[in-house]
Short mmCIF file of C-alpha atoms in Angstrom, two decimals:
data_model
loop_
_atom_site.label_atom_id
_atom_site.label_comp_id
_atom_site.label_asym_id
_atom_site.label_seq_id
_atom_site.Cartn_x
_atom_site.Cartn_y
_atom_site.Cartn_z
CA UNK D 1 149.83 -99.39 -162.75
CA UNK D 2 146.65 -98.97 -164.71
CA UNK D 3 146.04 -101.58 -167.35
CA UNK D 4 144.93 -100.18 -170.70
CA UNK D 5 143.65 -101.96 -173.76
CA UNK D 6 146.59 -100.49 -175.65
CA UNK D 7 148.68 -103.22 -173.94
CA UNK D 8 146.95 -105.67 -176.27
CA UNK D 9 148.70 -104.09 -179.25
CA UNK D 10 151.94 -103.09 -177.58
CA UNK D 11 152.72 -106.63 -176.48
CA UNK D 12 151.58 -108.30 -179.67
CA UNK D 13 153.07 -108.90 -183.07
CA UNK D 14 151.26 -108.97 -186.39
CA UNK D 15 154.11 -110.60 -188.26
CA UNK D 16 155.37 -113.47 -186.15
CA UNK D 17 154.17 -116.27 -183.93
CA UNK D 18 153.81 -115.56 -180.23
CA UNK D 19 154.38 -117.29 -176.91
CA UNK D 20 152.49 -115.61 -174.08
CA UNK D 21 152.58 -116.87 -170.49
CA UNK D 22 150.82 -116.30 -167.21
CA UNK D 23 152.52 -117.22 -163.95
CA UNK D 24 151.63 -120.68 -162.75
CA UNK D 25 149.46 -120.27 -159.68
CA UNK D 26 150.21 -121.73 -156.28
CA UNK D 27 147.61 -124.28 -155.18
CA UNK D 28 147.62 -123.56 -151.46
CA UNK D 29 144.07 -122.17 -151.83
CA UNK D 30 141.32 -121.64 -154.40
CA UNK D 31 141.79 -119.01 -157.14
CA UNK D 32 140.79 -115.39 -156.60
CA UNK D 33 140.25 -112.38 -158.85
CA UNK D 34 143.95 -111.47 -158.85
CA UNK D 35 144.76 -114.77 -160.58
CA UNK D 36 142.03 -114.13 -163.12
CA UNK D 37 143.43 -110.64 -163.74
CA UNK D 38 146.83 -111.98 -164.84
CA UNK D 39 145.08 -114.52 -167.02
CA UNK D 40 142.71 -112.19 -168.87
CA UNK D 41 145.57 -109.81 -169.68
CA UNK D 42 147.61 -112.66 -171.15
CA UNK D 43 144.54 -114.08 -172.90
CA UNK D 44 143.72 -110.72 -174.52
CA UNK D 45 147.28 -110.45 -175.89
CA UNK D 46 147.14 -114.04 -177.13
CA UNK D 47 143.76 -113.58 -178.82
CA UNK D 48 144.94 -110.37 -180.47
CA UNK D 49 147.95 -112.21 -181.85
CA UNK D 50 145.69 -114.91 -183.25
CA UNK D 51 143.38 -112.54 -185.12
CA UNK D 52 146.32 -110.55 -186.51
CA UNK D 53 148.44 -113.54 -187.51
CA UNK D 54 148.53 -115.04 -190.98
CA UNK D 55 146.73 -118.35 -191.30
CA UNK D 56 150.09 -120.14 -191.51
CA UNK D 57 151.19 -118.77 -188.12
CA UNK D 58 147.95 -119.14 -186.15
CA UNK D 59 149.01 -122.56 -184.90
CA UNK D 60 152.23 -121.05 -183.55
CA UNK D 61 150.39 -118.73 -181.14
CA UNK D 62 150.85 -120.21 -177.66
CA UNK D 63 149.26 -119.23 -174.35
CA UNK D 64 150.35 -121.13 -171.27
CA UNK D 65 149.00 -121.16 -167.74
CA UNK D 66 148.78 -123.73 -164.96
CA UNK D 67 149.46 -124.55 -161.35
CA UNK D 68 152.54 -124.64 -159.14
CA UNK D 69 152.08 -127.68 -156.91
CA UNK D 70 155.30 -128.30 -154.99
CA UNK D 71 156.70 -126.95 -151.75
CA UNK D 72 156.22 -126.85 -148.02
CA UNK D 73 153.07 -124.72 -148.19
CA UNK D 74 151.32 -127.37 -150.25
CA UNK D 75 152.27 -130.08 -147.75
CA UNK D 76 150.85 -127.96 -144.95
CA UNK D 77 147.66 -127.11 -146.86
CA UNK D 78 146.99 -130.80 -147.58
CA UNK D 79 147.43 -131.68 -143.91
CA UNK D 80 145.10 -128.84 -142.93
CA UNK D 81 142.43 -130.23 -145.27
CA UNK D 82 142.96 -133.81 -144.05
CA UNK D 83 143.75 -135.18 -147.47
CA UNK D 84 146.70 -136.52 -149.42
CA UNK D 85 148.96 -134.04 -151.17
CA UNK D 86 148.11 -135.52 -154.57
CA UNK D 87 144.35 -135.33 -154.00
CA UNK D 88 144.64 -131.81 -152.66
CA UNK D 89 146.59 -130.64 -155.73
CA UNK D 90 144.13 -132.34 -158.09
CA UNK D 91 141.19 -130.61 -156.42
CA UNK D 92 142.69 -127.10 -156.55
CA UNK D 93 144.05 -127.52 -160.10
CA UNK D 94 140.54 -128.44 -161.24
CA UNK D 95 139.20 -125.19 -159.72
CA UNK D 96 141.63 -123.21 -161.88
CA UNK D 97 140.64 -125.16 -164.98
CA UNK D 98 136.96 -124.50 -164.26
CA UNK D 99 137.60 -120.80 -163.66
CA UNK D 100 139.56 -120.38 -166.88
CA UNK D 101 136.91 -122.30 -168.80
CA UNK D 102 134.13 -120.02 -167.58
CA UNK D 103 136.10 -116.89 -168.46
CA UNK D 104 137.21 -118.30 -171.83
CA UNK D 105 140.95 -118.25 -171.20
CA UNK D 106 142.14 -119.69 -174.52
CA UNK D 107 145.22 -121.51 -173.23
CA UNK D 108 147.07 -124.02 -175.40
CA UNK D 109 148.56 -125.82 -172.39
CA UNK D 110 147.51 -125.98 -168.76
CA UNK D 111 150.69 -127.19 -167.10
CA UNK D 112 151.06 -128.69 -163.65
CA UNK D 113 154.46 -128.99 -162.01
CA UNK D 114 153.51 -132.57 -161.16
CA UNK D 115 153.36 -133.44 -164.89
CA UNK D 116 155.86 -136.07 -166.03
CA UNK D 117 157.33 -133.99 -168.87
CA UNK D 118 157.88 -131.10 -166.46
CA UNK D 119 159.90 -133.26 -164.08
CA UNK D 120 162.04 -134.32 -167.05
CA UNK D 121 162.52 -130.69 -168.07
CA UNK D 122 163.55 -129.69 -164.53
CA UNK D 123 166.12 -132.49 -164.39
CA UNK D 124 167.53 -131.51 -167.80
CA UNK D 125 167.70 -127.84 -166.79
CA UNK D 126 169.43 -128.71 -163.51
CA UNK D 127 172.07 -130.65 -165.45
CA UNK D 128 172.56 -127.65 -167.75
CA UNK D 129 173.16 -125.41 -164.72
CA UNK D 130 175.69 -127.79 -163.22
CA UNK D 131 177.45 -128.23 -166.59
CA UNK D 132 178.10 -124.46 -166.63
CA UNK D 133 179.68 -124.68 -163.15
CA UNK D 134 176.90 -122.46 -161.79
CA UNK D 135 175.97 -124.83 -158.92
CA UNK D 136 177.92 -125.75 -155.77
CA UNK D 137 177.11 -127.13 -152.31
CA UNK D 138 177.39 -125.13 -149.12
CA UNK D 139 176.08 -124.93 -145.59
CA UNK D 140 173.45 -122.24 -145.73
CA UNK D 141 171.77 -120.32 -142.96
CA UNK D 142 169.32 -117.47 -143.12
CA UNK D 143 165.79 -116.23 -142.53
CA UNK D 144 163.34 -118.32 -144.54
CA UNK D 145 159.77 -117.25 -145.30
CA UNK D 146 157.61 -120.34 -145.71
CA UNK D 147 154.56 -118.58 -147.27
CA UNK D 148 156.79 -116.81 -149.83
CA UNK D 149 159.08 -119.85 -150.27
CA UNK D 150 162.22 -117.70 -150.20
CA UNK D 151 165.23 -116.77 -148.07
CA UNK D 152 165.43 -113.11 -147.07
CA UNK D 153 168.33 -110.83 -146.17
CA UNK D 154 168.28 -108.56 -143.11
CA UNK D 155 167.38 -105.59 -145.31
CA UNK D 156 164.27 -107.47 -146.46
CA UNK D 157 162.96 -107.94 -142.92
CA UNK D 158 160.95 -105.88 -140.48
CA UNK D 159 159.33 -106.39 -137.07
CA UNK D 160 155.58 -106.74 -136.87
CA UNK D 161 153.40 -105.37 -134.08
CA UNK D 162 154.24 -108.42 -131.93
CA UNK D 163 157.96 -107.80 -132.30
CA UNK D 164 158.43 -110.82 -134.59
CA UNK D 165 160.61 -110.78 -137.67
CA UNK D 166 158.68 -110.92 -140.93
CA UNK D 167 159.06 -110.12 -144.62
CA UNK D 168 159.24 -106.40 -145.34
CA UNK D 169 157.30 -106.85 -148.58
CA UNK D 170 154.63 -109.43 -147.74
CA UNK D 171 154.46 -109.22 -143.94
CA UNK D 172 154.66 -113.02 -143.71
CA UNK D 173 156.62 -114.51 -140.78
CA UNK D 174 160.15 -115.90 -141.21
CA UNK D 175 162.10 -118.60 -139.42
CA UNK D 176 165.85 -119.10 -138.99
CA UNK D 177 167.01 -122.03 -141.10
CA UNK D 178 170.36 -123.80 -141.24
CA UNK D 179 170.94 -126.58 -143.74
CA UNK D 180 173.22 -127.85 -146.48
CA UNK D 181 171.93 -126.85 -149.88
CA UNK D 182 172.91 -126.56 -153.47
CA UNK D 183 173.71 -122.95 -154.28
CA UNK D 184 173.44 -121.04 -157.56
CA UNK D 185 176.14 -118.54 -158.49
CA UNK D 186 173.72 -115.63 -159.01
CA UNK D 187 176.51 -113.10 -158.49
CA UNK D 188 178.26 -114.37 -161.62
CA UNK D 189 175.38 -113.21 -163.82
CA UNK D 190 174.65 -109.83 -162.25
CA UNK D 191 176.15 -107.73 -165.05
CA UNK D 192 174.48 -109.81 -167.74
CA UNK D 193 171.08 -109.52 -166.04
CA UNK D 194 171.54 -105.75 -165.70
CA UNK D 195 172.33 -105.52 -169.42
CA UNK D 196 169.20 -107.57 -170.22
CA UNK D 197 166.96 -105.37 -168.03
CA UNK D 198 168.33 -102.29 -169.79
CA UNK D 199 167.11 -103.55 -173.17
CA UNK D 200 165.54 -100.15 -173.82
CA UNK D 201 164.95 -100.66 -177.54
CA UNK D 202 162.94 -103.80 -176.76
CA UNK D 203 161.35 -102.07 -173.72
CA UNK D 204 162.18 -105.24 -171.85
CA UNK D 205 160.26 -104.58 -168.63
CA UNK D 206 156.93 -102.83 -168.83
CA UNK D 207 155.74 -100.49 -167.39
CA UNK D 208 159.08 -98.68 -167.14
CA UNK D 209 158.77 -98.18 -163.38
CA UNK D 210 159.32 -101.89 -162.83
CA UNK D 211 162.53 -101.79 -164.85
CA UNK D 212 163.71 -99.07 -162.48
CA UNK D 213 162.82 -101.26 -159.50
CA UNK D 214 164.88 -104.13 -160.92
CA UNK D 215 167.82 -101.84 -161.62
CA UNK D 216 167.69 -100.62 -158.01
CA UNK D 217 167.95 -104.26 -156.85
CA UNK D 218 170.94 -104.66 -159.13
CA UNK D 219 172.80 -101.70 -157.66
CA UNK D 220 173.81 -103.88 -154.70
CA UNK D 221 175.88 -107.09 -155.10
CA UNK D 222 173.59 -110.07 -155.61
CA UNK D 223 174.16 -112.91 -153.13
CA UNK D 224 174.29 -116.49 -154.38
CA UNK D 225 170.98 -118.25 -153.70
CA UNK D 226 169.91 -121.64 -152.45
CA UNK D 227 168.25 -123.77 -155.15
CA UNK D 228 167.45 -126.89 -153.12
CA UNK D 229 165.94 -127.93 -149.81
CA UNK D 230 166.60 -131.09 -147.76
CA UNK D 231 164.03 -133.78 -148.50
CA UNK D 232 163.46 -134.28 -144.80
CA UNK D 233 162.10 -130.71 -144.68
CA UNK D 234 160.43 -130.40 -148.09
CA UNK D 235 159.59 -133.85 -149.40
CA UNK D 236 156.85 -132.70 -151.77
CA UNK D 237 159.01 -131.64 -154.70
CA UNK D 238 161.19 -132.84 -157.56
CA UNK D 239 164.33 -134.62 -156.34
CA UNK D 240 167.66 -133.17 -157.36
CA UNK D 241 169.18 -135.38 -160.10
CA UNK D 242 171.76 -137.78 -158.59
CA UNK D 243 170.96 -136.57 -155.03
CA UNK D 244 167.61 -137.84 -153.70
CA UNK D 245 168.33 -136.28 -150.28
CA UNK D 246 167.53 -132.83 -151.76
CA UNK D 247 164.49 -131.43 -153.57
CA UNK D 248 164.68 -128.71 -156.22
CA UNK D 249 163.88 -125.23 -154.90
CA UNK D 250 160.21 -124.54 -155.64
CA UNK D 251 160.91 -121.32 -157.56
CA UNK D 252 163.46 -122.93 -159.85
CA UNK D 253 161.03 -125.80 -160.39
CA UNK D 254 158.18 -123.36 -161.14
CA UNK D 255 160.10 -121.11 -163.53
CA UNK D 256 161.14 -124.06 -165.69
CA UNK D 257 157.46 -124.58 -166.56
CA UNK D 258 157.86 -122.08 -169.39
CA UNK D 259 160.56 -124.26 -170.92
CA UNK D 260 158.42 -127.36 -170.46
CA UNK D 261 155.62 -125.66 -172.43
CA UNK D 262 158.01 -125.04 -175.33
CA UNK D 263 159.05 -128.71 -175.38
CA UNK D 264 162.41 -128.50 -173.58
CA UNK D 265 164.75 -130.39 -173.56
CA UNK D 266 163.83 -131.62 -177.06
CA UNK D 267 165.68 -129.60 -179.68
CA UNK D 268 162.35 -128.64 -181.26
CA UNK D 269 161.65 -126.33 -178.29
CA UNK D 270 163.82 -123.67 -179.94
CA UNK D 271 161.10 -123.06 -182.53
CA UNK D 272 159.04 -121.38 -179.78
CA UNK D 273 161.73 -120.03 -177.47
CA UNK D 274 161.97 -117.44 -175.96
CA UNK D 275 158.54 -116.26 -174.75
CA UNK D 276 157.42 -113.05 -176.45
CA UNK D 277 155.73 -111.66 -173.33
CA UNK D 278 155.39 -113.00 -169.80
CA UNK D 279 152.57 -111.53 -167.72
CA UNK D 280 153.13 -111.43 -163.95
CA UNK D 281 152.21 -109.59 -160.77
CA UNK D 282 154.68 -107.18 -159.22
CA UNK D 283 155.12 -109.38 -156.14
CA UNK D 284 157.03 -111.96 -158.22
CA UNK D 285 159.07 -109.40 -160.19
CA UNK D 286 162.39 -110.33 -158.57
CA UNK D 287 161.96 -114.02 -159.42
CA UNK D 288 161.12 -113.31 -163.06
CA UNK D 289 163.29 -110.25 -163.56
CA UNK D 290 166.52 -111.41 -161.83
CA UNK D 291 166.54 -115.12 -160.98
CA UNK D 292 164.85 -116.30 -164.19
CA UNK D 293 167.10 -114.54 -166.72
CA UNK D 294 170.17 -115.53 -164.65
CA UNK D 295 169.11 -119.20 -164.64
CA UNK D 296 168.56 -119.08 -168.41
CA UNK D 297 171.89 -117.40 -169.07
CA UNK D 298 173.65 -120.04 -166.98
CA UNK D 299 171.97 -122.72 -169.11
CA UNK D 300 173.02 -120.87 -172.29
CA UNK D 301 169.41 -120.04 -173.19
CA UNK D 302 167.87 -116.73 -174.24
CA UNK D 303 165.79 -114.85 -171.62
CA UNK D 304 162.22 -113.76 -172.44
CA UNK D 305 161.68 -110.88 -174.84
CA UNK D 306 159.46 -108.89 -172.47
CA UNK D 307 157.92 -108.93 -169.01
CA UNK D 308 154.55 -107.23 -168.54
CA UNK D 309 154.13 -106.51 -164.83
CA UNK D 310 150.86 -105.50 -163.19
CA UNK D 311 150.01 -104.21 -159.74
CA UNK D 312 147.70 -105.75 -157.17
CA UNK D 313 144.02 -105.65 -156.52
CA UNK D 314 143.20 -104.39 -153.06
CA UNK D 315 140.33 -104.79 -150.63
CA UNK D 316 140.02 -102.16 -147.91
CA UNK D 317 143.40 -100.79 -149.08
CA UNK D 318 145.13 -104.12 -148.47
CA UNK D 319 146.61 -106.40 -151.13
CA UNK D 320 144.25 -109.25 -151.87
CA UNK D 321 145.80 -112.36 -150.37
CA UNK D 322 144.65 -115.89 -149.61
CA UNK D 323 146.49 -115.81 -146.28
CA UNK D 324 144.66 -112.62 -145.25
CA UNK D 325 141.29 -114.12 -146.22
CA UNK D 326 140.29 -110.94 -148.03
CA UNK D 327 140.00 -112.43 -151.51
CA UNK D 328 137.19 -111.80 -153.97
CA UNK D 329 135.81 -114.92 -155.66
CA UNK D 330 135.51 -114.21 -159.41
CA UNK D 331 132.87 -116.91 -159.84
CA UNK D 332 130.69 -115.22 -157.25
CA UNK D 333 131.16 -111.79 -158.85
CA UNK D 334 130.38 -113.21 -162.30
CA UNK D 335 126.99 -114.43 -161.03
CA UNK D 336 126.08 -110.76 -160.64
CA UNK D 337 128.09 -109.05 -163.35
CA UNK D 338 128.45 -111.91 -165.92
CA UNK D 339 131.73 -113.45 -167.07
CA UNK D 340 132.08 -111.07 -170.01
CA UNK D 341 131.23 -108.13 -167.79
CA UNK D 342 133.91 -109.03 -165.26
CA UNK D 343 136.50 -109.62 -168.01
CA UNK D 344 135.63 -106.22 -169.43
CA UNK D 345 135.92 -104.57 -166.02
CA UNK D 346 139.31 -106.10 -165.31
CA UNK D 347 140.74 -104.98 -168.65
CA UNK D 348 139.00 -101.60 -168.81
CA UNK D 349 139.51 -100.40 -165.22
CA UNK D 350 141.78 -97.44 -164.82
CA UNK D 351 141.44 -95.98 -168.32
CA UNK D 352 141.20 -92.26 -167.61
CA UNK D 353 140.37 -90.94 -171.10
CA UNK D 354 136.93 -92.53 -171.45
CA UNK D 355 134.00 -93.18 -169.16
CA UNK D 356 132.06 -95.26 -171.72
CA UNK D 357 130.04 -98.24 -170.60
CA UNK D 358 129.84 -101.23 -172.91
CA UNK D 359 126.29 -102.24 -172.00
CA UNK D 360 124.91 -98.80 -172.89
CA UNK D 361 126.86 -98.40 -176.13
CA UNK D 362 127.27 -101.82 -177.72
CA UNK D 363 124.31 -103.81 -176.41
CA UNK D 364 121.86 -100.95 -176.92
CA UNK D 365 123.06 -100.34 -180.46
CA UNK D 366 122.67 -103.98 -181.45
CA UNK D 367 119.20 -104.34 -179.97
CA UNK D 368 117.94 -101.18 -181.68
CA UNK D 369 119.11 -101.95 -185.23
CA UNK D 370 118.19 -105.66 -185.06
CA UNK D 371 114.85 -105.22 -183.30
CA UNK D 372 111.54 -105.87 -185.01
CA UNK D 373 110.47 -102.24 -184.60
CA UNK D 374 113.01 -100.99 -187.17
CA UNK D 375 114.10 -104.22 -188.82
CA UNK D 376 111.01 -106.34 -189.31
CA UNK D 377 112.70 -108.46 -191.98
CA UNK D 378 115.61 -109.22 -189.58
CA UNK D 379 118.29 -108.53 -192.20
CA UNK D 380 121.71 -106.94 -192.57
CA UNK D 381 120.48 -104.63 -195.35
CA UNK D 382 122.15 -103.79 -198.63
CA UNK D 383 123.17 -100.15 -198.96
CA UNK D 384 121.62 -97.95 -201.62
CA UNK D 385 124.55 -95.76 -202.75
CA UNK D 386 122.36 -92.70 -203.36
CA UNK D 387 121.05 -92.94 -199.78
CA UNK D 388 124.60 -93.50 -198.52
CA UNK D 389 125.90 -90.39 -200.29
CA UNK D 390 123.09 -88.37 -198.73
CA UNK D 391 123.92 -89.71 -195.26
CA UNK D 392 127.59 -88.78 -195.73
CA UNK D 393 126.57 -85.13 -195.72
CA UNK D 394 125.45 -85.48 -192.09
CA UNK D 395 128.15 -84.51 -189.57
CA UNK D 396 127.29 -87.44 -187.29
CA UNK D 397 127.88 -89.83 -190.21
CA UNK D 398 131.23 -88.21 -191.05
CA UNK D 399 132.41 -88.52 -187.43
CA UNK D 400 131.33 -92.16 -187.26
CA UNK D 401 133.03 -93.11 -190.53
CA UNK D 402 136.24 -91.32 -189.49
CA UNK D 403 136.22 -93.17 -186.16
CA UNK D 404 135.57 -96.45 -187.98
CA UNK D 405 138.53 -95.94 -190.32
CA UNK D 406 140.89 -95.04 -187.47
CA UNK D 407 139.72 -97.55 -184.87
CA UNK D 408 142.41 -99.33 -182.83
CA UNK D 409 141.52 -101.48 -179.81
CA UNK D 410 141.74 -98.68 -177.28
CA UNK D 411 139.26 -96.37 -179.08
CA UNK D 412 136.49 -98.84 -179.81
CA UNK D 413 134.30 -97.24 -177.14
CA UNK D 414 134.72 -93.87 -178.88
CA UNK D 415 133.58 -95.48 -182.12
CA UNK D 416 130.51 -96.94 -180.43
CA UNK D 417 129.67 -93.54 -178.95
CA UNK D 418 129.84 -91.98 -182.42
CA UNK D 419 127.64 -94.77 -183.78
CA UNK D 420 125.03 -94.16 -181.10
CA UNK D 421 125.17 -90.44 -181.90
CA UNK D 422 124.76 -91.27 -185.60
CA UNK D 423 121.72 -93.43 -184.81
CA UNK D 424 120.11 -90.73 -182.69
CA UNK D 425 120.87 -87.97 -185.20
CA UNK D 426 119.53 -89.82 -188.25
CA UNK D 427 116.41 -90.95 -186.32
CA UNK D 428 115.59 -94.12 -188.29
CA UNK D 429 112.35 -94.62 -186.34
CA UNK D 430 110.93 -91.59 -188.15
CA UNK D 431 111.85 -93.05 -191.53
CA UNK D 432 110.14 -96.32 -190.58
CA UNK D 433 106.79 -94.53 -190.71
CA UNK D 434 107.32 -93.28 -194.27
CA UNK D 435 106.11 -95.00 -197.45
CA UNK D 436 108.56 -92.98 -199.55
CA UNK D 437 111.07 -95.26 -201.33
CA UNK D 438 113.94 -92.83 -200.73
CA UNK D 439 113.17 -92.84 -197.00
CA UNK D 440 113.06 -96.64 -196.97
CA UNK D 441 116.43 -96.75 -198.71
CA UNK D 442 117.83 -94.28 -196.19
CA UNK D 443 116.49 -96.39 -193.30
CA UNK D 444 118.21 -99.49 -194.66
CA UNK D 445 121.44 -97.56 -195.16
CA UNK D 446 121.35 -96.38 -191.53
CA UNK D 447 120.75 -99.90 -190.26
CA UNK D 448 123.44 -101.36 -192.51
CA UNK D 449 126.05 -98.75 -191.51
CA UNK D 450 125.25 -99.34 -187.86
CA UNK D 451 125.61 -103.09 -188.28
CA UNK D 452 128.91 -102.55 -190.09
CA UNK D 453 130.16 -100.67 -187.02
CA UNK D 454 128.97 -103.54 -184.85
CA UNK D 455 130.69 -106.09 -187.10
CA UNK D 456 134.04 -104.34 -186.82
CA UNK D 457 133.62 -103.65 -183.10
CA UNK D 458 132.85 -107.35 -182.59
CA UNK D 459 136.09 -108.32 -184.34
CA UNK D 460 138.19 -105.85 -182.37
CA UNK D 461 136.62 -106.81 -179.04
CA UNK D 462 137.35 -110.54 -179.43
CA UNK D 463 140.49 -110.41 -177.24
CA UNK D 464 138.64 -108.45 -174.54
CA UNK D 465 135.21 -110.10 -174.30
CA UNK D 466 135.34 -113.21 -176.50
CA UNK D 467 131.99 -114.62 -175.44
CA UNK D 468 130.10 -111.39 -176.06
CA UNK D 469 131.89 -110.84 -179.38
CA UNK D 470 130.98 -114.33 -180.54
CA UNK D 471 127.29 -113.76 -179.76
CA UNK D 472 127.36 -110.42 -181.59
CA UNK D 473 129.12 -111.76 -184.68
CA UNK D 474 126.89 -114.85 -184.74
CA UNK D 475 123.82 -112.59 -184.69
CA UNK D 476 125.17 -110.73 -187.73
CA UNK D 477 125.95 -114.09 -189.39
CA UNK D 478 129.69 -113.33 -189.67
CA UNK D 479 131.66 -116.54 -190.18
CA UNK D 480 134.64 -117.30 -187.94
CA UNK D 481 136.94 -117.17 -190.98
CA UNK D 482 135.94 -113.52 -191.51
CA UNK D 483 136.85 -112.31 -188.02
CA UNK D 484 140.53 -111.44 -188.42
CA UNK D 485 142.32 -108.10 -188.34
CA UNK D 486 142.40 -108.14 -192.14
CA UNK D 487 138.60 -108.00 -192.13
CA UNK D 488 138.59 -104.51 -190.58
CA UNK D 489 137.65 -102.70 -193.76
CA UNK D 490 134.40 -100.88 -194.42
CA UNK D 491 132.25 -103.27 -196.42
CA UNK D 492 128.97 -101.85 -197.66
CA UNK D 493 126.44 -104.60 -198.34
CA UNK D 494 125.39 -105.02 -201.95
CA UNK D 495 122.55 -107.37 -201.07
CA UNK D 496 120.41 -108.11 -198.05
CA UNK D 497 121.64 -110.93 -195.83
CA UNK D 498 119.57 -112.51 -193.05
CA UNK D 499 120.42 -112.12 -189.39
CA UNK D 500 120.47 -115.12 -187.09
CA UNK D 501 116.99 -115.90 -185.87
CA UNK D 502 118.06 -116.47 -182.26
CA UNK D 503 117.56 -113.59 -179.86
CA UNK D 504 120.89 -111.97 -178.95
CA UNK D 505 121.07 -110.40 -175.49
CA UNK D 506 124.60 -109.13 -174.92
CA UNK D 507 123.93 -107.86 -171.41
CA UNK D 508 121.23 -108.85 -169.00
CA UNK D 509 119.94 -106.21 -166.62
CA UNK D 510 121.83 -106.24 -163.33
CA UNK D 511 119.62 -105.84 -160.29
CA UNK D 512 121.21 -105.36 -156.85
CA UNK D 513 120.14 -107.68 -154.04
CA UNK D 514 117.18 -106.28 -152.08
CA UNK D 515 119.28 -105.76 -148.95
CA UNK D 516 121.91 -103.84 -150.85
CA UNK D 517 119.31 -101.66 -152.55
CA UNK D 518 118.04 -100.41 -149.20
CA UNK D 519 121.44 -99.27 -147.97
CA UNK D 520 122.76 -95.79 -148.42
CA UNK D 521 124.08 -95.42 -151.96
CA UNK D 522 127.26 -93.79 -150.71
CA UNK D 523 128.29 -96.76 -148.65
CA UNK D 524 131.10 -98.73 -150.32
CA UNK D 525 130.79 -102.44 -151.01
CA UNK D 526 133.67 -104.04 -149.18
CA UNK D 527 133.50 -107.08 -151.44
CA UNK D 528 134.29 -105.10 -154.58
CA UNK D 529 138.02 -104.90 -155.27
CA UNK D 530 139.72 -101.61 -156.03
CA UNK D 531 142.67 -101.27 -158.37
CA UNK D 532 145.70 -100.10 -156.46
CA UNK D 533 147.35 -97.20 -158.24
CA UNK D 534 150.99 -96.52 -157.59
CA UNK D 535 152.79 -93.38 -158.75
CA UNK D 536 155.89 -93.74 -160.88
CA UNK D 537 158.93 -92.62 -158.98
#
């Protein structure tokens, strides 16, 4: 799947409050760029909702993220690092908080599955499942994958090169497990889940290919699933209510986090439920697209409105994975490419219809019209209407104004290209040399129109590169209250207004390390991730 900026609009609403979620991330290792990818997609949708919402609804825009901290893998990771489980979880959770802070993920709640209110929500949800007669006890045996924290059927297994059984999807090893567990009657909800997935009018699962994948799962009878583990095997978890010998299955525990965010089990949670869009990677599609809606139906709760599923980042044609030690550290990459630059790359990558580069189009345009060479007074100039009417006769001006009037998120680069063409065509540097009053008025009109393009581009780009947009809008002295979707109207200045005196560098020049510069230019950098494209079947 290729992520396009158009997702920002498609998964957003201009008329109602929103509840956007990322997955909660497993703390068995430090975060990598794949985790950041999920988060910037969700953050862009959330930010778009905020700038398009009415002032009364802004406070109802929710973005949740956090960490999944229970399970056998966490116990093992803590032992490996010679620390207590609690200290280990605290350390990794803080790395996620730091990462999201640097990349300006505007979450309203960072949830941890070790939080007290989450434990209460899990207990309440468990009781709701049992009240619907959806839970029973049974002796269970099967192939269990510890890294994936899931039981697998024979059809989900393969043999690796050493002749060992492993997961067909992840390649992680499995072990035969026999134990008494609590079971969930998944089979009871198969038809209801299928009906939910087929919510074509709501376009429930996006992109469509992932809805087809879920429907293919649902063609075969769904087996009932284990939703607990013996405490003597997995002690680091939430105990099953009324049965301290069992811990709640880590995936059930994790999925309930979305309910915890909304305030469940307090009745007030219904004001925010269900989530409007849940962003997730394709590797956890089954858990969110089958188990999650089935759990909610059993508890008599509404499933999410939409799932937005993305594919993986790959390194050397392999999925980026902590266990494979082929991850790319986003903090390290940001040292070279900047945090805004990396956000932009993650959201822009894969868009086939434009090869525009933000540094060349946006940053260059701002520096030229705000620089002392053309704008010695450092102002956002008023527009002389006679000069404006004359400029409107120029084709480059017409194209720029048309692009400005029609600009949605996914064509902002086109607008910036037309603005750069307008600037080159009108050649304001020639007018700067003239003492003619008409030429001076035309110069100011060119600068003002260019800054108006920058103002609107800055507003539209807030969900994509919030830090860069803030610097741009601050330079133009645009107040935060004037940065909403309703402010995207052409506003010709009737009087000069000063620009901020601080220098505004949107992009610093990126210089490759000396060693890298001496290598052959055709040699690929193995530390740069590549977006994995998969064809729709």
